[in-house]
mmCIF file of C-alpha atoms in Angstrom:
data_model
loop_
_atom_site.group_PDB
_atom_site.id
_atom_site.type_symbol
_atom_site.label_atom_id
_atom_site.label_comp_id
_atom_site.label_asym_id
_atom_site.label_seq_id
_atom_site.Cartn_x
_atom_site.Cartn_y
_atom_site.Cartn_z
ATOM 1 C CA VAL A 1 33.457 121.032 27.617
ATOM 2 C CA GLU A 2 30.277 121.381 29.981
ATOM 3 C CA ARG A 3 30.556 125.059 30.365
ATOM 4 C CA VAL A 4 30.793 125.690 26.438
ATOM 5 C CA LEU A 5 27.861 123.667 25.911
ATOM 6 C CA THR A 6 25.976 125.593 28.813
ATOM 7 C CA ASP A 7 27.274 129.037 27.473
ATOM 8 C CA ALA A 8 25.942 127.916 23.911
ATOM 9 C CA LYS A 9 22.801 126.559 25.312
ATOM 10 C CA VAL A 10 23.129 123.268 23.560
ATOM 11 C CA ASP A 11 22.312 119.811 25.092
ATOM 12 C CA LYS A 12 25.176 117.515 24.724
ATOM 13 C CA ARG A 13 22.403 114.917 23.247
ATOM 14 C CA ALA A 14 22.146 117.636 20.191
ATOM 15 C CA VAL A 15 25.747 117.160 19.223
ATOM 16 C CA ASP A 16 26.287 115.183 16.267
ATOM 17 C CA ASP A 17 30.098 114.722 15.936
ATOM 18 C CA VAL A 18 32.676 115.486 18.341
ATOM 19 C CA VAL A 19 36.075 116.598 16.530
ATOM 20 C CA LEU A 20 39.080 116.447 18.467
ATOM 21 C CA VAL A 21 41.457 119.535 18.105
ATOM 22 C CA GLY A 22 44.732 120.275 19.752
ATOM 23 C CA GLY A 23 47.727 118.411 20.760
ATOM 24 C CA SER A 24 46.245 117.144 24.147
ATOM 25 C CA THR A 25 43.560 115.299 22.595
ATOM 26 C CA ARG A 26 45.838 112.604 21.717
ATOM 27 C CA ILE A 27 46.132 111.855 25.231
ATOM 28 C CA PRO A 28 44.143 108.332 25.670
ATOM 29 C CA LYS A 29 42.657 109.553 28.766
ATOM 30 C CA VAL A 30 41.312 112.689 27.379
ATOM 31 C CA GLN A 31 39.719 110.860 24.714
ATOM 32 C CA SER A 32 38.243 108.517 27.117
ATOM 33 C CA LEU A 33 36.621 111.224 29.257
ATOM 34 C CA VAL A 34 35.237 113.123 26.231
ATOM 35 C CA SER A 35 33.537 110.109 24.907
ATOM 36 C CA ASP A 36 32.313 109.313 28.286
ATOM 37 C CA PHE A 37 30.925 112.621 28.478
ATOM 38 C CA PHE A 38 28.964 112.320 25.407
ATOM 39 C CA GLY A 39 27.573 108.994 26.618
ATOM 40 C CA GLY A 40 30.075 107.078 24.579
ATOM 41 C CA LYS A 41 29.829 108.560 21.359
ATOM 42 C CA GLU A 42 32.747 107.461 18.789
ATOM 43 C CA LEU A 43 34.923 110.443 18.488
ATOM 44 C CA SER A 44 35.825 111.792 15.196
ATOM 45 C CA LYS A 45 39.861 111.586 14.535
ATOM 46 C CA ASN A 46 39.967 112.476 10.909
ATOM 47 C CA ILE A 47 41.492 115.804 11.215
ATOM 48 C CA ASN A 48 45.089 116.177 12.493
ATOM 49 C CA PRO A 49 44.791 118.131 15.764
ATOM 50 C CA ASP A 50 48.007 120.252 15.236
ATOM 51 C CA GLU A 51 47.001 121.070 11.633
ATOM 52 C CA ALA A 52 43.609 122.248 12.586
ATOM 53 C CA VAL A 53 45.024 124.834 15.194
ATOM 54 C CA ALA A 54 47.652 126.120 12.784
ATOM 55 C CA TYR A 55 45.091 126.353 9.853
ATOM 56 C CA GLY A 56 42.330 128.163 12.001
ATOM 57 C CA ALA A 57 44.834 130.405 13.281
ATOM 58 C CA ALA A 58 45.919 131.175 9.911
ATOM 59 C CA VAL A 59 42.632 131.762 8.290
ATOM 60 C CA GLN A 60 41.622 134.024 11.167
ATOM 61 C CA ALA A 61 44.828 136.412 10.671
ATOM 62 C CA PHE A 62 44.080 136.332 6.909
ATOM 63 C CA VAL A 63 40.472 137.457 7.721
ATOM 64 C CA LEU A 64 41.345 140.024 10.308
ATOM 65 C CA SER A 65 44.140 141.606 8.097
ATOM 66 C CA GLY A 66 41.643 142.063 5.327
ATOM 67 C CA GLY A 67 42.366 139.489 3.131
ATOM 68 C CA GLU A 68 39.882 138.268 0.474
ATOM 69 C CA SER A 69 39.655 134.780 -1.199
ATOM 70 C CA ALA A 70 37.029 132.606 -2.416
ATOM 71 C CA ALA A 71 38.071 129.939 0.011
ATOM 72 C CA THR A 72 37.201 132.357 2.918
ATOM 73 C CA GLU A 73 34.198 133.969 1.470
ATOM 74 C CA GLY A 74 31.225 133.633 3.496
ATOM 75 C CA LEU A 75 33.462 132.291 6.519
ATOM 76 C CA LEU A 76 32.342 133.675 9.868
ATOM 77 C CA LEU A 77 34.787 133.775 12.801
ATOM 78 C CA LEU A 78 33.619 134.537 16.082
ATOM 79 C CA ASP A 79 35.646 135.488 19.106
ATOM 80 C CA VAL A 80 34.110 136.223 22.592
ATOM 81 C CA THR A 81 34.960 137.968 25.638
ATOM 82 C CA PRO A 82 36.226 135.389 28.300
ATOM 83 C CA LEU A 83 35.008 137.254 31.108
ATOM 84 C CA THR A 84 32.467 139.849 32.045
ATOM 85 C CA LEU A 85 33.967 143.464 31.607
ATOM 86 C CA GLY A 86 32.939 146.295 33.754
ATOM 87 C CA ILE A 87 33.981 149.355 36.124
ATOM 88 C CA GLU A 88 33.975 149.516 39.935
ATOM 89 C CA VAL A 89 31.099 151.834 41.169
ATOM 90 C CA GLU A 90 30.198 153.209 44.738
ATOM 91 C CA GLY A 91 30.115 150.571 47.366
ATOM 92 C CA GLY A 92 32.781 148.681 45.951
ATOM 93 C CA GLN A 93 30.452 146.848 43.331
ATOM 94 C CA MET A 94 31.304 145.515 39.627
ATOM 95 C CA ALA A 95 29.027 147.308 37.330
ATOM 96 C CA PRO A 96 28.871 144.824 34.071
ATOM 97 C CA LEU A 97 29.124 146.484 30.693
ATOM 98 C CA LEU A 98 29.868 143.450 28.470
ATOM 99 C CA PRO A 99 28.547 140.257 29.627
ATOM 100 C CA ARG A 100 30.960 136.954 29.484
ATOM 101 C CA ASN A 101 30.737 135.543 26.073
ATOM 102 C CA THR A 102 29.882 138.984 24.271
ATOM 103 C CA THR A 103 30.977 138.470 20.405
ATOM 104 C CA ILE A 104 33.779 140.923 19.358
ATOM 105 C CA PRO A 105 34.194 143.468 17.849
ATOM 106 C CA THR A 106 31.820 145.090 20.210
ATOM 107 C CA LYS A 107 30.877 148.505 21.519
ATOM 108 C CA LYS A 108 28.421 149.214 24.654
ATOM 109 C CA MET A 109 28.004 152.524 26.528
ATOM 110 C CA LYS A 110 26.414 152.998 29.828
ATOM 111 C CA THR A 111 25.606 155.981 31.773
ATOM 112 C CA PHE A 112 26.756 156.749 35.589
ATOM 113 C CA THR A 113 26.642 159.693 37.749
ATOM 114 C CA THR A 114 28.527 161.269 40.704
ATOM 115 C CA CYS A 115 28.059 160.245 44.202
ATOM 116 C CA GLU A 116 29.155 163.368 46.058
ATOM 117 C CA ARG A 117 28.011 166.763 45.925
ATOM 118 C CA GLY A 118 30.428 169.025 43.883
ATOM 119 C CA GLN A 119 32.648 166.133 42.747
ATOM 120 C CA THR A 120 34.870 167.324 39.907
ATOM 121 C CA LYS A 121 36.690 164.271 39.273
ATOM 122 C CA VAL A 122 35.876 160.483 38.880
ATOM 123 C CA ASP A 123 38.481 157.631 39.237
ATOM 124 C CA ILE A 124 37.431 154.584 36.918
ATOM 125 C CA ASP A 125 38.687 151.185 37.516
ATOM 126 C CA VAL A 126 38.242 148.647 34.765
ATOM 127 C CA LEU A 127 37.667 145.174 35.903
ATOM 128 C CA GLU A 128 37.264 141.566 34.400
ATOM 129 C CA GLY A 129 35.438 138.874 36.457
ATOM 130 C CA GLU A 130 32.046 137.170 37.375
ATOM 131 C CA ARG A 131 31.874 138.250 41.020
ATOM 132 C CA ALA A 132 29.579 141.064 42.453
ATOM 133 C CA MET A 133 32.184 143.020 44.192
ATOM 134 C CA ALA A 134 35.130 144.712 42.514
ATOM 135 C CA ARG A 135 37.533 143.433 45.265
ATOM 136 C CA ASP A 136 36.888 139.922 43.817
ATOM 137 C CA CYS A 137 37.488 140.735 40.005
ATOM 138 C CA HIS A 138 40.897 141.283 37.911
ATOM 139 C CA LYS A 139 41.790 144.955 37.570
ATOM 140 C CA LEU A 140 42.739 145.263 33.971
ATOM 141 C CA GLY A 141 43.538 149.279 34.301
ATOM 142 C CA ASN A 142 42.359 152.676 35.445
ATOM 143 C CA PHE A 143 42.052 156.380 34.629
ATOM 144 C CA THR A 144 40.588 159.625 35.983
ATOM 145 C CA LEU A 145 38.048 161.900 34.212
ATOM 146 C CA ASP A 146 38.653 165.323 35.519
ATOM 147 C CA GLY A 147 36.692 168.477 34.884
ATOM 148 C CA VAL A 148 33.408 167.303 35.753
ATOM 149 C CA ARG A 149 31.264 170.631 36.613
ATOM 150 C CA PRO A 150 30.321 170.844 40.360
ATOM 151 C CA ALA A 151 26.651 169.710 40.900
ATOM 152 C CA PRO A 152 24.555 167.986 43.200
ATOM 153 C CA ARG A 153 25.178 164.356 43.695
ATOM 154 C CA GLY A 154 23.301 162.328 40.843
ATOM 155 C CA GLU A 155 22.844 165.275 38.619
ATOM 156 C CA PRO A 156 26.068 164.884 36.115
ATOM 157 C CA GLN A 157 25.570 162.415 33.318
ATOM 158 C CA ILE A 158 28.675 160.432 32.677
ATOM 159 C CA ASP A 159 28.819 158.076 29.897
ATOM 160 C CA VAL A 160 31.236 155.208 29.915
ATOM 161 C CA THR A 161 32.089 153.341 26.603
ATOM 162 C CA PHE A 162 33.750 149.976 26.321
ATOM 163 C CA ASP A 163 35.034 149.305 22.719
ATOM 164 C CA ILE A 164 36.696 146.297 21.784
ATOM 165 C CA ASP A 165 38.122 145.886 18.141
ATOM 166 C CA ALA A 166 38.637 142.768 16.138
ATOM 167 C CA SER A 167 42.273 142.099 17.691
ATOM 168 C CA GLY A 168 40.895 142.273 21.167
ATOM 169 C CA ILE A 169 42.160 145.577 22.053
ATOM 170 C CA LEU A 170 39.940 147.055 24.678
ATOM 171 C CA ASN A 171 39.243 150.976 24.769
ATOM 172 C CA VAL A 172 37.479 152.517 27.733
ATOM 173 C CA SER A 173 36.550 155.979 27.515
ATOM 174 C CA ALA A 174 34.213 158.232 29.931
ATOM 175 C CA CYS A 175 32.917 161.711 29.235
ATOM 176 C CA GLU A 176 30.373 164.112 30.846
ATOM 177 C CA ARG A 177 27.443 164.978 28.624
ATOM 178 C CA ASP A 178 27.223 168.539 27.240
ATOM 179 C CA ASN A 179 30.898 169.112 28.685
ATOM 180 C CA ALA A 180 33.944 168.976 26.319
ATOM 181 C CA ARG A 181 36.571 169.459 28.878
ATOM 182 C CA ALA A 182 35.523 166.283 30.687
ATOM 183 C CA VAL A 183 37.012 163.452 28.675
ATOM 184 C CA GLY A 184 39.266 160.393 29.858
ATOM 185 C CA LYS A 185 40.250 157.015 28.450
ATOM 186 C CA VAL A 186 42.641 153.936 28.695
ATOM 187 C CA THR A 187 43.533 151.449 26.288
ATOM 188 C CA ILE A 188 44.177 147.929 27.263
ATOM 189 C CA ALA A 189 46.132 145.845 24.725
ATOM 190 C CA ALA A 190 44.730 142.153 24.191
ATOM 191 C CA GLU A 191 48.012 140.662 26.086
ATOM 192 C CA ARG A 192 48.499 143.290 28.742
ATOM 193 C CA GLY A 193 47.560 142.271 32.105
ATOM 194 C CA ARG A 194 45.015 139.813 31.049
ATOM 195 C CA LEU A 195 44.372 136.508 32.635
ATOM 196 C CA SER A 196 45.713 133.085 31.554
ATOM 197 C CA ARG A 197 43.214 130.286 30.816
ATOM 198 C CA ASP A 198 43.672 128.833 34.156
ATOM 199 C CA ASP A 199 42.898 132.053 35.755
ATOM 200 C CA ILE A 200 39.829 132.542 33.729
ATOM 201 C CA ASP A 201 38.410 129.155 34.808
ATOM 202 C CA ARG A 202 39.344 129.758 38.493
ATOM 203 C CA LEU A 203 37.270 132.929 38.405
ATOM 204 C CA VAL A 204 34.391 131.149 36.744
ATOM 205 C CA GLU A 205 34.406 128.567 39.225
ATOM 206 C CA GLU A 206 34.525 130.920 42.119
ATOM 207 C CA ALA A 207 31.689 132.796 40.741
ATOM 208 C CA LYS A 208 29.720 129.693 40.982
ATOM 209 C CA LYS A 209 30.827 128.515 44.353
ATOM 210 C CA PHE A 210 30.283 131.973 46.152
ATOM 211 C CA GLU A 211 27.058 132.965 44.152
ATOM 212 C CA ALA A 212 24.987 133.216 47.393
ATOM 213 C CA GLN A 213 27.684 135.037 49.272
ATOM 214 C CA ASP A 214 27.879 137.512 46.423
ATOM 215 C CA ASN A 215 24.344 137.888 46.126
ATOM 216 C CA LEU A 216 24.003 138.917 49.784
ATOM 217 C CA ALA A 217 26.830 141.365 49.377
ATOM 218 C CA LYS A 218 25.322 142.896 46.441
ATOM 219 C CA ALA A 219 21.807 143.175 48.226
ATOM 220 C CA ARG A 220 23.624 144.786 51.481
ATOM 221 C CA THR A 221 25.504 147.464 49.196
ATOM 222 C CA GLU A 222 22.506 148.326 47.341
ATOM 223 C CA ALA A 223 20.336 148.678 50.680
ATOM 224 C CA LYS A 224 23.005 150.795 51.932
ATOM 225 C CA HIS A 225 23.252 153.002 48.649
ATOM 226 C CA GLU A 226 19.255 153.371 48.743
ATOM 227 C CA LEU A 227 19.521 154.840 52.516
ATOM 228 C CA GLU A 228 22.313 157.360 51.465
ATOM 229 C CA THR A 229 20.635 158.410 48.393
ATOM 230 C CA THR A 230 17.288 159.029 50.515
ATOM 231 C CA CYS A 231 19.548 160.738 52.930
ATOM 232 C CA TYR A 232 21.159 163.254 50.540
ATOM 233 C CA SER A 233 17.885 163.880 48.825
ATOM 234 C CA ILE A 234 16.315 164.851 51.764
ATOM 235 C CA MET A 235 19.153 166.928 52.692
ATOM 236 C CA GLU A 236 18.842 168.646 49.349
ATOM 237 C CA ALA A 237 15.167 169.154 50.035
ATOM 238 C CA LEU A 238 16.051 170.872 53.418
ATOM 239 C CA MET A 239 18.115 173.545 51.596
ATOM 240 C CA GLU A 240 15.089 174.815 49.539
ATOM 241 C CA ALA A 241 12.672 174.675 52.380
ATOM 242 C CA PRO A 242 11.273 178.042 53.913
ATOM 243 C CA SER A 243 13.487 179.709 56.432
ATOM 244 C CA ASN A 244 10.709 179.313 58.892
ATOM 245 C CA ALA A 245 10.121 175.558 58.537
ATOM 246 C CA PRO A 246 10.731 173.169 61.435
ATOM 247 C CA THR A 247 13.919 171.701 59.782
ATOM 248 C CA ALA A 248 15.733 170.706 63.064
ATOM 249 C CA ASN A 249 14.158 167.164 63.648
ATOM 250 C CA VAL A 250 14.853 166.185 60.011
ATOM 251 C CA ALA A 251 18.403 167.701 59.814
ATOM 252 C CA SER A 252 19.377 165.946 62.936
ATOM 253 C CA THR A 253 18.054 162.360 61.763
ATOM 254 C CA CYS A 254 19.956 162.797 58.574
ATOM 255 C CA ASP A 255 23.041 163.778 60.395
ATOM 256 C CA GLU A 256 22.419 160.799 62.633
ATOM 257 C CA THR A 257 21.751 158.561 59.690
ATOM 258 C CA MET A 258 24.971 159.691 57.628
ATOM 259 C CA ALA A 259 27.091 159.306 61.028
ATOM 260 C CA TRP A 260 25.803 155.669 61.235
ATOM 261 C CA LEU A 261 26.471 155.053 57.502
ATOM 262 C CA SER A 262 30.078 156.307 57.867
ATOM 263 C CA ALA A 263 30.881 153.707 60.655
ATOM 264 C CA VAL A 264 28.736 150.762 59.574
ATOM 265 C CA ASP A 265 29.830 147.362 59.989
ATOM 266 C CA PRO A 266 30.157 145.467 56.620
ATOM 267 C CA GLU A 267 28.219 142.628 57.700
ATOM 268 C CA THR A 268 25.139 144.689 58.623
ATOM 269 C CA PRO A 269 22.002 142.829 57.685
ATOM 270 C CA VAL A 270 19.933 144.332 54.842
ATOM 271 C CA LEU A 271 16.788 144.628 56.986
ATOM 272 C CA GLU A 272 18.754 147.162 59.207
ATOM 273 C CA PHE A 273 19.465 149.513 56.308
ATOM 274 C CA GLN A 274 15.665 149.186 54.984
ATOM 275 C CA SER A 275 14.443 149.887 58.449
ATOM 276 C CA ARG A 276 16.268 153.114 58.981
ATOM 277 C CA LYS A 277 15.367 154.244 55.455
ATOM 278 C CA ARG A 278 11.644 153.722 56.388
ATOM 279 C CA GLU A 279 12.297 155.640 59.641
ATOM 280 C CA LEU A 280 13.981 158.379 57.941
ATOM 281 C CA GLU A 281 11.225 158.632 55.115
ATOM 282 C CA ASN A 282 8.472 158.613 58.006
ATOM 283 C CA VAL A 283 10.300 161.813 59.724
ATOM 284 C CA PHE A 284 10.802 163.645 56.422
ATOM 285 C CA ASN A 285 7.054 162.999 55.563
ATOM 286 C CA THR A 286 5.975 164.468 58.971
ATOM 287 C CA PHE A 287 7.964 167.382 58.028
ATOM 288 C CA LYS A 288 6.490 167.682 54.735
ATOM 289 C CA ASN A 289 3.001 167.494 56.371
ATOM 290 C CA ALA A 290 3.853 170.219 58.985
ATOM 291 C CA VAL A 291 4.989 172.599 56.087
ATOM 292 C CA ALA A 292 1.865 171.855 54.145
ATOM 293 C CA MET A 293 -0.349 172.804 57.065
ATOM 294 C CA GLN A 294 1.590 175.851 57.996
ATOM 295 C CA ASN A 295 1.363 177.094 54.408
ATOM 296 C CA ALA A 296 -2.386 176.305 54.271
ATOM 297 C CA LYS A 297 -2.875 178.219 57.617
ATOM 298 C CA ASP A 298 -0.842 181.257 56.200
ATOM 299 C CA SER A 299 -2.621 181.316 52.976
ATOM 300 C CA ALA A 300 -5.931 181.186 55.078
ATOM 301 C CA GLN A 301 -5.141 184.059 57.125
ATOM 302 C CA SER A 302 -4.101 186.204 54.361
ATOM 303 C CA THR A 303 -7.231 185.579 52.377
ATOM 304 C CA LYS A 304 -9.146 186.467 55.472
ATOM 305 C CA GLY A 305 -7.316 189.732 55.946
ATOM 306 C CA ARG A 306 -8.036 190.794 52.387
ATOM 307 C CA ARG A 307 -11.458 190.255 52.477
ATOM 308 C CA GLN A 308 -11.847 192.215 55.802
ATOM 309 C CA PHE A 309 -9.927 195.027 54.204
ATOM 310 C CA LYS A 310 -12.184 195.193 51.267
ATOM 311 C CA LYS A 311 -15.368 194.941 53.396
ATOM 312 C CA GLY A 312 -14.243 197.933 55.582
ATOM 313 C CA THR A 313 -13.415 200.055 52.658
ATOM 314 C CA LYS A 314 -16.779 199.613 51.290
ATOM 315 C CA LYS A 315 -18.685 200.181 54.345
ATOM 316 C CA ASN A 316 -16.401 203.509 55.515
ATOM 317 C CA PRO A 317 -15.472 205.341 52.373
ATOM 318 C CA LEU A 318 -13.169 207.993 52.462
ATOM 319 C CA ASN A 319 -14.435 211.554 52.747
ATOM 320 C CA HIS A 320 -13.430 214.099 50.022
#
């Protein structure tokens, strides 16, 4: 009850009447706990708790099947997602698309990209849960997006769409922009592989309990991703550098960084990633300054040579 009020952003003191619905509300202890929670408020028992549930289910079925009646005209029935829905991304993170308590039916699209150069397929795991890391969430299904055009890391634009209809059926699709060949999808029925109410409550409670731990894991993963992205960007830049550019030191630092990342301890502090990122950026900035100075020197020498040639031609004309 407390969580429902919190999600609805309603203070319990703003509740005028408490109506008991469902067979378990006949239990005296349940009635006592609910009354105490609302400060001793008298509970409304004018509605048959069993009939109310059956009536509500019948009305919802009538509305969802397209039925029309004066009795249901203007009646708004809302259903929501019990847990956050998303996909697993690089670093094992859970990337949310539909937050918990999103009203359905609903549709949401988010853009992602590749994490490796020349990547031609993407594995997409569909998750539900409230934790920051995918391993702590519940996997609903997965599919593979094939036919992605080979390109540098981070260049392809892959749109992932979550679509839930009024019956609770979840359709997840992915496609690469401007590439009709790269399309994939999976359909997850409302009852297939979904969690029970007890499991949902457990996941929500675990998210609260491990919030600090999850935030640290998320920060660590993001710091690692930033270092890795910086390293890849620098390596891409080196491929475009002039053939006579002094790339050895930068390339060596990038290789060392990638080797370190491949064997890094999962518990490595965030500051260590940030420190290595600054070191890598400093080495690259030194390289860029050296290239700029060399370009300026070459340009000056070229200009000086042209001026000397013109001066000599004017002073010593050719004989006829």
